Short mmCIF file of C-alpha atoms in Angstrom, two decimals:
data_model
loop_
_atom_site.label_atom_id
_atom_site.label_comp_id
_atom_site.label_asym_id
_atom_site.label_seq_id
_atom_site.Cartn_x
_atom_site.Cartn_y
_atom_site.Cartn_z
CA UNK A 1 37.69 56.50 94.08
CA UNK A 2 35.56 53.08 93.61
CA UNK A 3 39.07 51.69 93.36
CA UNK A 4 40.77 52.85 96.43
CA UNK A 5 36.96 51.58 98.14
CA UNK A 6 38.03 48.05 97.10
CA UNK A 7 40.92 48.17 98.11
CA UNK A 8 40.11 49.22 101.37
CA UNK A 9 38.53 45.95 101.99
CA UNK A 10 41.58 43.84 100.97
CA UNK A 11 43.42 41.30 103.26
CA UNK A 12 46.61 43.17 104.32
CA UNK A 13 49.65 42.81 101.87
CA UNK A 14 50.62 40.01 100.82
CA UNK A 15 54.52 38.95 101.85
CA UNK A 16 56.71 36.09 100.81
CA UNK A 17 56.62 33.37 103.65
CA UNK A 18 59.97 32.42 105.45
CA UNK A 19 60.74 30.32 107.97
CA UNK A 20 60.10 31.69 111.26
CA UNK A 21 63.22 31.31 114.12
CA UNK A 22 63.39 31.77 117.62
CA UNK A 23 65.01 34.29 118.56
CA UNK A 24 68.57 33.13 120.91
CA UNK A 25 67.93 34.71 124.35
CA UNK A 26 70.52 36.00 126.19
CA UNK A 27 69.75 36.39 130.21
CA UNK A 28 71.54 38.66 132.23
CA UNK A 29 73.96 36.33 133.05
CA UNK A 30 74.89 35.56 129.72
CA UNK A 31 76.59 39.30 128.57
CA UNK A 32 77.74 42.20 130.24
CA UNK A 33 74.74 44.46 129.42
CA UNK A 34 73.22 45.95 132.38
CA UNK A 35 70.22 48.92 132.85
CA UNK A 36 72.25 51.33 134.52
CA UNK A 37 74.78 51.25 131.42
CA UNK A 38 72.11 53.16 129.15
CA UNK A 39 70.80 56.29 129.33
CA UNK A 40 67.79 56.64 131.66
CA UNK A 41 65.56 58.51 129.02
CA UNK A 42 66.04 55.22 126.58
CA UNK A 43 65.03 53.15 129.41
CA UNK A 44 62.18 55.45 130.37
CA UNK A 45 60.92 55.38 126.52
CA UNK A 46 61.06 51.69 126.20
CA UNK A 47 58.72 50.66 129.87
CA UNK A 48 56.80 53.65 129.18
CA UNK A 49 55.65 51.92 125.84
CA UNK A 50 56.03 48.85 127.64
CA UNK A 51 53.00 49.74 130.42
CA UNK A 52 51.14 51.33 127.53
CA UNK A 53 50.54 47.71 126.26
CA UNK A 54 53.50 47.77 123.12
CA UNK A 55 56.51 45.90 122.60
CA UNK A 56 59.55 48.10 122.81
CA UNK A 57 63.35 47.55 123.17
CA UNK A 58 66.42 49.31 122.81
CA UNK A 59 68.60 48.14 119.33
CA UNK A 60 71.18 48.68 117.14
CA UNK A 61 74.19 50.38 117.26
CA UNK A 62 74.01 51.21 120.68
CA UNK A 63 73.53 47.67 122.11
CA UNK A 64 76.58 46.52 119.74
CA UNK A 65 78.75 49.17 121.32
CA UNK A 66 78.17 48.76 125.03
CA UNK A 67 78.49 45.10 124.25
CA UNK A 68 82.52 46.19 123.00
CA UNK A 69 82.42 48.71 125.87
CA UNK A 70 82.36 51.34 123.41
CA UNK A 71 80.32 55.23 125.14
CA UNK A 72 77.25 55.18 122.03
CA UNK A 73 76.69 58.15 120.33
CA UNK A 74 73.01 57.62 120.61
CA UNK A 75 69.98 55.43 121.62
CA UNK A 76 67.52 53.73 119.55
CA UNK A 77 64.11 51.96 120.51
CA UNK A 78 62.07 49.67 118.21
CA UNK A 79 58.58 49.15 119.22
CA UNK A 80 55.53 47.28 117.51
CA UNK A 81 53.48 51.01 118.10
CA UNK A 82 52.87 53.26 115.09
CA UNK A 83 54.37 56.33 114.82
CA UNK A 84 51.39 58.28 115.57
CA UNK A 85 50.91 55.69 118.44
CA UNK A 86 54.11 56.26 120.01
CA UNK A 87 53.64 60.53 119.23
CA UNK A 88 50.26 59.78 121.84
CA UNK A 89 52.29 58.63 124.28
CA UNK A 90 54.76 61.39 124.80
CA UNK A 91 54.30 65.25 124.49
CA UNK A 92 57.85 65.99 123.62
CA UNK A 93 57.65 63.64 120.66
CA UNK A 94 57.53 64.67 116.90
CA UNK A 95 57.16 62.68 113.80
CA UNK A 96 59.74 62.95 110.97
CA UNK A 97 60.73 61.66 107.99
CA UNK A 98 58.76 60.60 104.83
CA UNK A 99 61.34 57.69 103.35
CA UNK A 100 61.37 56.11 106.90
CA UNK A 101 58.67 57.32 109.35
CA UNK A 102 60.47 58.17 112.79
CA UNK A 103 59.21 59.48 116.30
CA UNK A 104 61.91 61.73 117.94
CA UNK A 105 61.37 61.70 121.95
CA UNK A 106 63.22 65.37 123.27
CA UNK A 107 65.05 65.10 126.42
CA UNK A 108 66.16 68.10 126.32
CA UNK A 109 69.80 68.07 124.35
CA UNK A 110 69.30 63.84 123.60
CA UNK A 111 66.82 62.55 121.20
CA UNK A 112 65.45 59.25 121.47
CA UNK A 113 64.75 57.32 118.01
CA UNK A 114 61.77 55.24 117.94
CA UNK A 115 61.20 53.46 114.52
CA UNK A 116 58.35 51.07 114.53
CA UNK A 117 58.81 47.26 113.48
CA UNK A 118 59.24 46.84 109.52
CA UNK A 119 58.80 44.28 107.36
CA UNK A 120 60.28 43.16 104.27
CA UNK A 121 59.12 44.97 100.49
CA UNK A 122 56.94 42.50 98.79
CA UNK A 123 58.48 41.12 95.94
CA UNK A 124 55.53 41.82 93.35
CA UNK A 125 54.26 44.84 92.79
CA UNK A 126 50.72 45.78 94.61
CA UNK A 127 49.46 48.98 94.34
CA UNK A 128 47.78 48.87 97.78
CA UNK A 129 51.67 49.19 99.05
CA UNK A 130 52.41 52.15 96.53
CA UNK A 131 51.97 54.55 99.24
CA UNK A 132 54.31 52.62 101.95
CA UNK A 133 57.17 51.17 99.90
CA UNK A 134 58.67 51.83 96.68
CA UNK A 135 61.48 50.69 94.84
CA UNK A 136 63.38 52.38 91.37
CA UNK A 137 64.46 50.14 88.73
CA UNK A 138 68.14 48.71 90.29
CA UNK A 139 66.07 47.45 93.26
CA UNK A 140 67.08 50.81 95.29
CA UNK A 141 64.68 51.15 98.11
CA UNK A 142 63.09 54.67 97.96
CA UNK A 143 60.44 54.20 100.59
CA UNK A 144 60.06 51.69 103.47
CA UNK A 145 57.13 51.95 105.80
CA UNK A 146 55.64 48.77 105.75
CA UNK A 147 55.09 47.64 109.84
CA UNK A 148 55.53 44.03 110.59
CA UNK A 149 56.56 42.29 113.67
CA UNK A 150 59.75 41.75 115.75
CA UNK A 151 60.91 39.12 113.86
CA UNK A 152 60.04 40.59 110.45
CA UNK A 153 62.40 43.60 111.86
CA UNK A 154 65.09 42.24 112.57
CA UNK A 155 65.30 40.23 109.33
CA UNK A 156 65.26 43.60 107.65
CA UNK A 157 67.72 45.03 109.57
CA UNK A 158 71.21 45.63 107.12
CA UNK A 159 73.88 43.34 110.18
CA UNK A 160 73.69 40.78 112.19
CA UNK A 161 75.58 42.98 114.88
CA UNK A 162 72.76 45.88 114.21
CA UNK A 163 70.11 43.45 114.98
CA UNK A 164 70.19 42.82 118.99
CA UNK A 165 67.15 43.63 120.63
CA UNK A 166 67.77 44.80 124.97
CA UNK A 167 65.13 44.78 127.01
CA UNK A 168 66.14 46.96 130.18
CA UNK A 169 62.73 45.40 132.32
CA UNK A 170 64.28 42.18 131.97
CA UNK A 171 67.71 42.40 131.11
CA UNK A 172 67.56 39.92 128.32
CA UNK A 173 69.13 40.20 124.98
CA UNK A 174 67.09 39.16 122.27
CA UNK A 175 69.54 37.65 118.71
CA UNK A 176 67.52 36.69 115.61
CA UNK A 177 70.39 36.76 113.47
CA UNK A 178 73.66 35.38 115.94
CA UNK A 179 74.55 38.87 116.32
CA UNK A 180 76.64 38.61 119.42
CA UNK A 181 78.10 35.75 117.66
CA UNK A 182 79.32 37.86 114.96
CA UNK A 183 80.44 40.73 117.24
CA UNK A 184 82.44 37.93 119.61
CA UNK A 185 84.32 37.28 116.34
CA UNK A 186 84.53 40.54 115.32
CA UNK A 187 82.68 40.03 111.92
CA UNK A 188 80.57 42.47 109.46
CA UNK A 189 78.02 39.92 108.41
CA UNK A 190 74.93 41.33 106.07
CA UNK A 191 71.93 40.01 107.11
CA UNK A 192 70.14 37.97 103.43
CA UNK A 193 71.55 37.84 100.27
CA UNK A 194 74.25 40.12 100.08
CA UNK A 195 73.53 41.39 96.26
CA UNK A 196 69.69 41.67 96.94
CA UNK A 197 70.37 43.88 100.49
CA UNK A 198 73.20 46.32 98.68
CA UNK A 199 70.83 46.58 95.68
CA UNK A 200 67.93 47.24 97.35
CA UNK A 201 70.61 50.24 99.47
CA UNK A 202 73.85 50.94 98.17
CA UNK A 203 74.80 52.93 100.76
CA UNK A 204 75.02 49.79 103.31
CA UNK A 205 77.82 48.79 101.16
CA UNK A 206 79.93 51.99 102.81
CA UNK A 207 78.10 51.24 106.14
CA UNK A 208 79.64 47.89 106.22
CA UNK A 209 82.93 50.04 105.39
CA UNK A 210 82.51 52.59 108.21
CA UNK A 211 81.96 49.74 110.88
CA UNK A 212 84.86 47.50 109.72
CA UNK A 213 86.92 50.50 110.26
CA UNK A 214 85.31 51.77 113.47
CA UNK A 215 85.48 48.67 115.19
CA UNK A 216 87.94 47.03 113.49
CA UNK A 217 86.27 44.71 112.55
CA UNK A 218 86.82 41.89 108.98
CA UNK A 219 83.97 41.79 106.35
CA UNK A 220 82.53 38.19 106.28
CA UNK A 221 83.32 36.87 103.14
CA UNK A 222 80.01 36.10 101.58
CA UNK A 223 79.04 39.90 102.53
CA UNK A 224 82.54 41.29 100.79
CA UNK A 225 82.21 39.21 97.66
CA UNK A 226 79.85 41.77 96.02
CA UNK A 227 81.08 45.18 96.82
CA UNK A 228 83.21 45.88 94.02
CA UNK A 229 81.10 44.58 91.60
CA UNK A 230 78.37 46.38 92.64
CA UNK A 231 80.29 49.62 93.51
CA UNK A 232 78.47 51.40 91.14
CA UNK A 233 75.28 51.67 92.08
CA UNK A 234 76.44 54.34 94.32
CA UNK A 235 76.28 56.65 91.19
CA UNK A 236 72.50 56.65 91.96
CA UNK A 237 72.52 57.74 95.79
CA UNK A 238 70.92 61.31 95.67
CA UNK A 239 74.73 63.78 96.60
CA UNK A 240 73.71 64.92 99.71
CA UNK A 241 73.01 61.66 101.32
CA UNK A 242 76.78 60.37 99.90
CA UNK A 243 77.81 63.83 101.46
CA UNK A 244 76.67 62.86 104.77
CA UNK A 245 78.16 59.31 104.41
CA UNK A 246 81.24 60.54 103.59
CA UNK A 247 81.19 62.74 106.87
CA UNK A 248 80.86 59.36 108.86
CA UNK A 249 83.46 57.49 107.26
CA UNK A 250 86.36 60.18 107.48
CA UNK A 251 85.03 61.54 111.12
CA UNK A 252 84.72 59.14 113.10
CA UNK A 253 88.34 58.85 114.54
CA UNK A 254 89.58 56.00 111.83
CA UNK A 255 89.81 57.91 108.53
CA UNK A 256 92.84 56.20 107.58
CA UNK A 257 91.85 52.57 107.88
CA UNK A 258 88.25 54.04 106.16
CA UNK A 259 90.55 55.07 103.03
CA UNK A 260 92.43 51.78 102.87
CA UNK A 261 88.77 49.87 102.84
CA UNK A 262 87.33 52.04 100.39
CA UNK A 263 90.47 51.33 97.73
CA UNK A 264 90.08 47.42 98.74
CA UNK A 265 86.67 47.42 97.87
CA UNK A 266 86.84 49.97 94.76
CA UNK A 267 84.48 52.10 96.51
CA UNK A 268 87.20 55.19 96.34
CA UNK A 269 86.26 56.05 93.09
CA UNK A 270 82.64 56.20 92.67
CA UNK A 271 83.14 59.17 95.25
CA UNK A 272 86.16 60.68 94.38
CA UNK A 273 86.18 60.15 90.68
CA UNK A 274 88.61 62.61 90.31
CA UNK A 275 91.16 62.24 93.39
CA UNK A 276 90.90 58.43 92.19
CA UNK A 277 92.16 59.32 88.56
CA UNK A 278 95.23 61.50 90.19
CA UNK A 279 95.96 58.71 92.48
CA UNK A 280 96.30 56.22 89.45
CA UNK A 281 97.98 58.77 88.09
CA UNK A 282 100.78 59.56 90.35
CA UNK A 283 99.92 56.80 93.74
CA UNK A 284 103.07 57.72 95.30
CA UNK A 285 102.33 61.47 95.73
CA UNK A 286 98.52 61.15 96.33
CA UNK A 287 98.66 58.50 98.31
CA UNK A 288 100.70 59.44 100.83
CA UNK A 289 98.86 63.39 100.85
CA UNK A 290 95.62 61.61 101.58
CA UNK A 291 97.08 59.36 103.92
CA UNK A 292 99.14 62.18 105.81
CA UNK A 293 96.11 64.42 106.12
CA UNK A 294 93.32 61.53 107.24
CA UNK A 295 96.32 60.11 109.48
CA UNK A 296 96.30 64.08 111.16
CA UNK A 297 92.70 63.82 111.09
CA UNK A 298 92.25 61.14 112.93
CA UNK A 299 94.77 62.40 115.84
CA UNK A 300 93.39 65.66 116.17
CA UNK A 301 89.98 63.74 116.89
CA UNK A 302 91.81 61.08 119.46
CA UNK A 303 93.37 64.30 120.93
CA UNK A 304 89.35 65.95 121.28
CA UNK A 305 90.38 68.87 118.79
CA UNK A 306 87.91 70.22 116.15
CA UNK A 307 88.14 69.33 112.65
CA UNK A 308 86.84 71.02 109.73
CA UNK A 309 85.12 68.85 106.49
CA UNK A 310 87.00 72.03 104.33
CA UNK A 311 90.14 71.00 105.15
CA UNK A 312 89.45 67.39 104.85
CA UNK A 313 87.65 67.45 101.67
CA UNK A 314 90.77 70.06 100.51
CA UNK A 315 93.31 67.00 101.21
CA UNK A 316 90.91 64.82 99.37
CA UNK A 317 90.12 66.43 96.29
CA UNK A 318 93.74 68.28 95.78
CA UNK A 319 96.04 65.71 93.91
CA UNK A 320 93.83 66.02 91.04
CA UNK A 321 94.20 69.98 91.15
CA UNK A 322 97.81 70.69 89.80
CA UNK A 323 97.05 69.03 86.68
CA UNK A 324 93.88 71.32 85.60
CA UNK A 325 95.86 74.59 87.10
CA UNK A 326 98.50 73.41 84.86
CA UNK A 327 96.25 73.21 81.50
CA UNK A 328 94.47 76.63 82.23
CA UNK A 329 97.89 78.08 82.67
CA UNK A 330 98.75 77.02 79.25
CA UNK A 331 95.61 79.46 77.85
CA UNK A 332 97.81 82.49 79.12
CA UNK A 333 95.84 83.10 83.05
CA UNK A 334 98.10 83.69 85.21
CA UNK A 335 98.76 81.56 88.95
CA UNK A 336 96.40 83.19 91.02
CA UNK A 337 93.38 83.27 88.30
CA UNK A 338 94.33 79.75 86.75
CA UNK A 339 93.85 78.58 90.50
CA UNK A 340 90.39 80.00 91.09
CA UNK A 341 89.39 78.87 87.71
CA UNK A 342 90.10 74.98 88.31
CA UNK A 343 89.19 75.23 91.64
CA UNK A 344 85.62 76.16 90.53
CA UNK A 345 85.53 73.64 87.98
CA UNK A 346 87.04 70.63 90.50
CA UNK A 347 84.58 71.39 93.47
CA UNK A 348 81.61 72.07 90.75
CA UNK A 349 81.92 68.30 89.62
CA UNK A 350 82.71 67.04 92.83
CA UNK A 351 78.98 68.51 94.05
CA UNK A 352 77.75 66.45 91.48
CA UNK A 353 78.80 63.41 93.43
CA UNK A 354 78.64 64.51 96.82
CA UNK A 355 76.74 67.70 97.89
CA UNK A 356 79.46 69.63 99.42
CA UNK A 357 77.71 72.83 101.55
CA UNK A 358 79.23 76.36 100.50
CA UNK A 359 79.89 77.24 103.87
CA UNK A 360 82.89 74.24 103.20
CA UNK A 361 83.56 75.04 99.45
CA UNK A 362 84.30 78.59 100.14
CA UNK A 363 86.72 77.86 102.92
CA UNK A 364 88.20 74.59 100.49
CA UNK A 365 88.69 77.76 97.63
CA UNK A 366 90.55 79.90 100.29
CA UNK A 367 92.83 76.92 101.29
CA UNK A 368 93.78 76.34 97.89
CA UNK A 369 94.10 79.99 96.66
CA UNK A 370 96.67 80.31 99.79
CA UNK A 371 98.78 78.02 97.99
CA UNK A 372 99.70 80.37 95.44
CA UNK A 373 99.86 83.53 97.41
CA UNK A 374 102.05 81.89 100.52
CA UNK A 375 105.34 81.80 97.84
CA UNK A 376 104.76 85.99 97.68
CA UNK A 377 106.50 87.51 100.22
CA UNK A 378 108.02 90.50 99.62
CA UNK A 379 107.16 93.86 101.03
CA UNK A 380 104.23 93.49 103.45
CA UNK A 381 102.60 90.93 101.70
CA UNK A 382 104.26 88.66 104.51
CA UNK A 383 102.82 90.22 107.12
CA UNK A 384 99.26 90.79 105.39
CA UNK A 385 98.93 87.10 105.00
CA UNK A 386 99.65 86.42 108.63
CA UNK A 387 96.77 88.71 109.24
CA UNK A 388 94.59 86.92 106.66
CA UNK A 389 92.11 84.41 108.89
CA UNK A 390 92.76 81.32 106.36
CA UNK A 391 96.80 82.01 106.92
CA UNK A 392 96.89 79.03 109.47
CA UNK A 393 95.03 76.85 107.27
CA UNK A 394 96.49 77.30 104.50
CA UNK A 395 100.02 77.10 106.19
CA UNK A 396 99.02 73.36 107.58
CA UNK A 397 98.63 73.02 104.12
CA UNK A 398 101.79 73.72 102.91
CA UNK A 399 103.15 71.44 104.99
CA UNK A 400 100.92 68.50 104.16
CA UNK A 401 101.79 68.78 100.81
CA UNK A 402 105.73 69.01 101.85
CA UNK A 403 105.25 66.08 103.86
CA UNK A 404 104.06 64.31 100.70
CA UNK A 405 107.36 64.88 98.94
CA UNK A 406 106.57 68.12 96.95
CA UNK A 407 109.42 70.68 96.90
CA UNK A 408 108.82 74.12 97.21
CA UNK A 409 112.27 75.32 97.99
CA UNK A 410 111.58 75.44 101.85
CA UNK A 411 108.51 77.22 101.69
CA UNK A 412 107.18 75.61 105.07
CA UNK A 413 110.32 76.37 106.68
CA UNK A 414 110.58 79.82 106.15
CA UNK A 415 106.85 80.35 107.28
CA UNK A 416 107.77 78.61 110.45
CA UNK A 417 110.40 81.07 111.34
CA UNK A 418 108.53 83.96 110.32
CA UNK A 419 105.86 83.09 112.76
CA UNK A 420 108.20 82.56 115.52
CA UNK A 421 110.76 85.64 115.03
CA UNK A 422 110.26 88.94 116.25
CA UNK A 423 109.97 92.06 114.19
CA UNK A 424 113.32 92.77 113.49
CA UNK A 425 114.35 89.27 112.60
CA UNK A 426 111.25 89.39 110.14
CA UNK A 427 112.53 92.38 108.63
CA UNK A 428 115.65 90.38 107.89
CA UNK A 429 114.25 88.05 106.41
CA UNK A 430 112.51 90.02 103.88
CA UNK A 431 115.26 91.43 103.01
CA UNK A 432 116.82 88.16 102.42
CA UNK A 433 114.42 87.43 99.32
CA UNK A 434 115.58 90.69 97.78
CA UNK A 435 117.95 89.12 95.84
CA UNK A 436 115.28 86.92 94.32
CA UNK A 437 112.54 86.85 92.76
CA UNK A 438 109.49 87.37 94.87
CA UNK A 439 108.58 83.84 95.36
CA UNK A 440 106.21 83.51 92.44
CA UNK A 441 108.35 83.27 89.43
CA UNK A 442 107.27 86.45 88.07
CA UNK A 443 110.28 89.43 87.50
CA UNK A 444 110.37 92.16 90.07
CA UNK A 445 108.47 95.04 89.35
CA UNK A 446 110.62 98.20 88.02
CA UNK A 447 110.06 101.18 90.74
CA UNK A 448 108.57 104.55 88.46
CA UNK A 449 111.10 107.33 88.18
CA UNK A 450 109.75 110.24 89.25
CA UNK A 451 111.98 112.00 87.29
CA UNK A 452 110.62 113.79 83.71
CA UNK A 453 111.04 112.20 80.36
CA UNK A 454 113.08 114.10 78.37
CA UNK A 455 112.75 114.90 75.10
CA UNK A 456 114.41 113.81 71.96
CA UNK A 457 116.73 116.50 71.77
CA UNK A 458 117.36 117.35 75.18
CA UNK A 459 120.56 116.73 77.14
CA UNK A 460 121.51 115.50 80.82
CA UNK A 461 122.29 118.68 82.71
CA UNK A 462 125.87 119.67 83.50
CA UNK A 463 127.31 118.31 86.84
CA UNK A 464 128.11 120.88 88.98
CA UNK A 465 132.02 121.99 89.51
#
């Protein structure tokens, strides 16, 4: 107790000096930012806090994007209040997060972010800052809520194109870091040494990733060099916030370009540690399943269609499936059971990496168990599949992995007409596969005689004259 009494009484913590820069203003006349552009409840947040006597501006991603005339997917607002400063000012505000202390404004359906100013970690440790910042051993931040000031914030911030500051009073643009520089020649530039700022989060190196891809946008140099050597480090991200990550990179429209940025940069396999194996393995096949399925993925998305994280993460994680099927097979399961079996084991050790919810790994499991009953279609099984609410799924499946070059003796093909022909061309068809076998391998089943077993000594009856 005496201690935390000193320390009450100490000078504020102590931070490494660097030279302070003036911040390049931008007037209205200058870019093609204007008030009416953002939402009205951002603008309402920031002169609210504004005429209560703070600093305030809207930043980040959502200046960056109306800058490339790009609709943001949400509105943030640094100000130099506190959190519990800025919850006083508005009664539909609520304070969240312990790793990075947030105010969420309601409007009813949008939220407004307000994150108060930060400043740098000290370098040394201080126990006075225990309680505000923390780091583990690699440098990894683990908590950040030390306030400084506006420039202080925008030094901390992970990209220079991240780091615009708007105020909508003034219509000025504020750019500590040449920002609009950076987006005018469409660059990903981290913002301080690029080792220090990926250590310190490893997760910006996928950020820098996702907006390369999303904007198409080129890596600086300096801010690429690292990546793979430091690739890594993403072993110690906690799996559900890699889960979410990999949610942004694949959904947002450019999934394909994502992939190709993520094998550059030897950032594939630190999340896919399996798929990434497989696609050593055999690149041809794999890569041109993933491919196929993130190229769908991002069509159904340009074409405003849902998409499903079970499918995707299906498409992702199945080239390194056959293999495992294969070696439980050779204990003596048979297809269906082998498949559940690896299945279980795959998905169990992909968790490990990234937290994949059940309510997708059930739906995954489904998807792949399809795969093994679609080739059974005798009798009604056929018809009971169609019924089966993964059928359509599953069938898109199918045809993904057709599309990749596996053969499966015009298994697609046949489930297209079957959906299309009526019911007595259906019935033809079934009867078609009676002169095979019934799509599995296995030998058809003998049909009981109802007939009773004679015995030993026993003879057929006479035929009749």
């Amino acid at each position: 107790m005496l201690k935390k009494l000193f320390q009450s009484f100490r000078f504020p913590l102590r931070r490494l000096p660097h030279p302070r820069r003036t911040p390049e203003i931008l007037s209205s006349r200058q870019h093609s930012l204007h008030r009416n552009d953002l939402s009205r409840h951002a603008v309402s947040v920031v002169e609210r806090l504004q005429h209560a006597g703070y600093e305030a501006y809207v930043v980040g991603g959502c200046v960056r994007d109306l800058l490339l005339d790009l609709e943001p997917k949400d509105y943030d607002v640094a100000t130099s209040a506190t959190p519990e400063q800025v919850r006083a000012e508005f009664r539909n505000a609520r304070v969240i997060g312990r790793r990075f202390k947030l105010v969420h404004v309601h409007f009813g359906r949008e939220i407004i972010e307000v994150a108060t100013f930060r400043a740098n970690h000290p370098e040394e440790d201080d126990d006075e800052a225990n309680h505000l910042a923390s780091r583990n051993e690699s440098g990894r931040i683990l908590r950040d809520n030390i306030y400084g000031t506006l420039e202080d914030d925008a030094q901390r911030r992970d990209f220079t194109i991240n780091a615009l500051y708007y105020d909508p009073s003034s219509e000025r643009i504020l750019d500590h870091t040449h920002g609009v520089h950076d987006i005018r020649n469409r660059l990903i530039r981290l913002i301080g040494d690029p080792e220090q700022r990926y250590q310190e989060d490893p997760v910006r190196m996928l950020r820098a990733v996702r907006f390369a891809a999303k904007l198409n946008f080129e890596i600086e140099k300096h801010s690429a060099e690292p990546i793979a050597d430091l690739a890594e480090l993403l072993n110690d991200v906690p799996s559900a916030r890699l889960f979410d990550e990999i949610i942004k990179l694949f959904l947002s429209g450019k999934a394909e370009r994502t992939f190709e940025l993520l094998l550059e940069y030897d950032l594939f396999a630190p999340l896919f540690p399996a798929s990434a194996d497989a696609l050593e393995d055999n690149p041809e096949y794999a890569g041109t399943l993933i491919r196929n399925a993130l190229i769908n993925t991002d069509l159904r998305i340009a074409q405003g269609k849902p998409v499903t994280p079970a499918f995707l993460f299906a498409a992702l994680l199945w080239p390194a499936l056959p293999a495992r099927v294969a070696e439980v097979q050779s204990r003596g399961l048979p297809p269906i059971p082998a498949m559940q079996e690896a299945a279980h084991d795959l998905i169990w050790e992909q968790c490990q990496r990234t937290a994949i919810p059940k309510r997708f790994t059930m739906p995954m499991r489904e998807i792949w168990d399809m795969q093994e009953r679609l080739p059974r279609r005798q009798g009604r099984r056929a018809d009971q599949l169609l019924e089966n609410p993964r059928f359509r799924a599953g069938y898109d499946f199918l045809l993904l992995r057709e599309s990749a070059g596996e053969k499966t003796d015009g298994l697609g093909e046949w489930w297209t007409d079957y959906q299309e022909a009526n019911e007595s061309e259906r019935r033809n068809m079934i009867r078609g596969l009676s002169n095979k076998d019934d799509g599995s391998g296995a030998p058809r089943k003998r049909r009981r005689s109802n007939r009773r077993k004679r015995g030993p000594n026993e003879s057929a009856p006479a035929s009749a004259d």
